[in-house]
PDB file of C-alpha atoms in Angstrom:
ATOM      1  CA  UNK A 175      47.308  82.171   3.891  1.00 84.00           C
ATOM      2  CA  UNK A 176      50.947  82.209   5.313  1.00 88.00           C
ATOM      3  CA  UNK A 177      53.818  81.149   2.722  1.00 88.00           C
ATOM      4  CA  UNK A 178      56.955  79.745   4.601  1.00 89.00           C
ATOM      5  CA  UNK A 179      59.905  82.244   4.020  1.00 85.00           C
ATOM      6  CA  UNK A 180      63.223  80.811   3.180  1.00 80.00           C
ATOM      7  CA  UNK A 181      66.349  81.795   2.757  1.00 76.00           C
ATOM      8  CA  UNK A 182      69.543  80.385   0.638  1.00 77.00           C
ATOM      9  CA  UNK A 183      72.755  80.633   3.042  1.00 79.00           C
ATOM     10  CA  UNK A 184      75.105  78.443   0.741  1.00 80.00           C
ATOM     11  CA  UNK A 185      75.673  75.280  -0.814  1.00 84.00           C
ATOM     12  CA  UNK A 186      76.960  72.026   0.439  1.00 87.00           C
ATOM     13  CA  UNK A 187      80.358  71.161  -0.500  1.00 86.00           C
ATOM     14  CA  UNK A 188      80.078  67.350  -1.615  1.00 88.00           C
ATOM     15  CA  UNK A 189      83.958  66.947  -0.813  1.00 89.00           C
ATOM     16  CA  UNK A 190      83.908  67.649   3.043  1.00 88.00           C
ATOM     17  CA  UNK A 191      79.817  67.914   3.492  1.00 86.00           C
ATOM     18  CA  UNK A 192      80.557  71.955   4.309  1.00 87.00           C
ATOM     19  CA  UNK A 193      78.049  74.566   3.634  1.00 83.00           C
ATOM     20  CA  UNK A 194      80.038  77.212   1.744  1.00 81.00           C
ATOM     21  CA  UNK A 195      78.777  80.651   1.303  1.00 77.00           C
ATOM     22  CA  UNK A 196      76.759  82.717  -1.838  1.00 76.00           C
ATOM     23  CA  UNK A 197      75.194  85.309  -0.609  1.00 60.00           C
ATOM     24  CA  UNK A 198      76.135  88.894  -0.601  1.00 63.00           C
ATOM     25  CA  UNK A 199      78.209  87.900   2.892  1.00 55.00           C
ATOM     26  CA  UNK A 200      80.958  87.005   0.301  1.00 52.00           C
ATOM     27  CA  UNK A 201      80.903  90.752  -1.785  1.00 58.00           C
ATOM     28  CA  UNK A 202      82.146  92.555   0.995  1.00 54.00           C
ATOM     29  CA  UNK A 203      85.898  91.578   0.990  1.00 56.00           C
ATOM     30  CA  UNK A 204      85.640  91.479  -2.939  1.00 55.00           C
ATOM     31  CA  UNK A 205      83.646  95.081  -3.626  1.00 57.00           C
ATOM     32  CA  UNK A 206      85.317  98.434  -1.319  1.00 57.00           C
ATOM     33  CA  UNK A 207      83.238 100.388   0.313  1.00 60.00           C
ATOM     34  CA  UNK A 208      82.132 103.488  -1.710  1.00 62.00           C
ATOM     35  CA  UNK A 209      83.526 105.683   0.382  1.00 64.00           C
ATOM     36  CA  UNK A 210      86.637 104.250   1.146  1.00 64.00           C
ATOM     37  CA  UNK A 211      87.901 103.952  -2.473  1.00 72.00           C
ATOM     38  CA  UNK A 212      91.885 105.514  -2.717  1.00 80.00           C
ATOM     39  CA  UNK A 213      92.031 106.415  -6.579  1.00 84.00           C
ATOM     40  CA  UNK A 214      95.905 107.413  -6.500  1.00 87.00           C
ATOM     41  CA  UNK A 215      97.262 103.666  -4.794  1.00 86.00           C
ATOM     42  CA  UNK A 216      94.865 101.989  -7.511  1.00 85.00           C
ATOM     43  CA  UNK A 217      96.102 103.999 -10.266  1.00 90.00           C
ATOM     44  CA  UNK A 218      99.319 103.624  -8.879  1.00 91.00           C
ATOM     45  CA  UNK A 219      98.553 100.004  -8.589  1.00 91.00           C
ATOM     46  CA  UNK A 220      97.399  99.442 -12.117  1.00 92.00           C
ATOM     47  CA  UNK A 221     100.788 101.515 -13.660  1.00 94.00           C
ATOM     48  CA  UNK A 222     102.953  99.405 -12.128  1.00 94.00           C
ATOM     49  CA  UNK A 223     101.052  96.226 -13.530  1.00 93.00           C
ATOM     50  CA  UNK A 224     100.725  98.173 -16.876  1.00 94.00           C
ATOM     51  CA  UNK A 225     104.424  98.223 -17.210  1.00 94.00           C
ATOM     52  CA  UNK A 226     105.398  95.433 -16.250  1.00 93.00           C
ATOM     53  CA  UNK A 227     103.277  94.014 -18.935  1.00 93.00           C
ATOM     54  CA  UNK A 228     105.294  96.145 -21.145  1.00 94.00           C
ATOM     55  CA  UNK A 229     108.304  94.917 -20.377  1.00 93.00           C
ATOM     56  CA  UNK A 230     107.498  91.190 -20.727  1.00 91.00           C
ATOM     57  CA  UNK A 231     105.857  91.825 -23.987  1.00 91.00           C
ATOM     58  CA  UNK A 232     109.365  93.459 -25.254  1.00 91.00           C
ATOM     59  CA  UNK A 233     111.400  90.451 -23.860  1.00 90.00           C
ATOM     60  CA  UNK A 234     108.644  88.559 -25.696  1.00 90.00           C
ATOM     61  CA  UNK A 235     109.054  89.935 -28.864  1.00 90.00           C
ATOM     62  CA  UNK A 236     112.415  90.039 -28.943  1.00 87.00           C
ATOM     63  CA  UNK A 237     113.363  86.542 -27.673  1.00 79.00           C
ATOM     64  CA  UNK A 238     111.257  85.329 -31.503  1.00 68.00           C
TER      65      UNK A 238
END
């Protein structure tokens, strides 16, 4: 007995009638590649994120 394959490829976007895309398509440009992962710009990355967060939480606490 054959069974009829099928395949989701995205929904339909009610605005403009568009079929946006959900499958893994999408992950690529979100997830790097495991090999091409550069630990020392994303550390670098995160540090300079980390402090300024530091900095706005000092203005924070001293502007109360």
């Amino acid at each position: 007995m054959t069974r009829a394959k099928r395949r989701l490829i995205g929904k339909v976007n009610p605005d403009t009638g568009e079929i946006v895309p959900t499958d893994e398509r999408n992950k690529k440009s979100r997830t790097p590649a495991p090999g091409d992962t550069d630990y020392k710009k994303m550390y670098e990355k995160l540090l300079k994120k980390y402090e300024a967060q530091e900095t706005l939480i000092k203005e924070l606490s001293t502007n109360n």
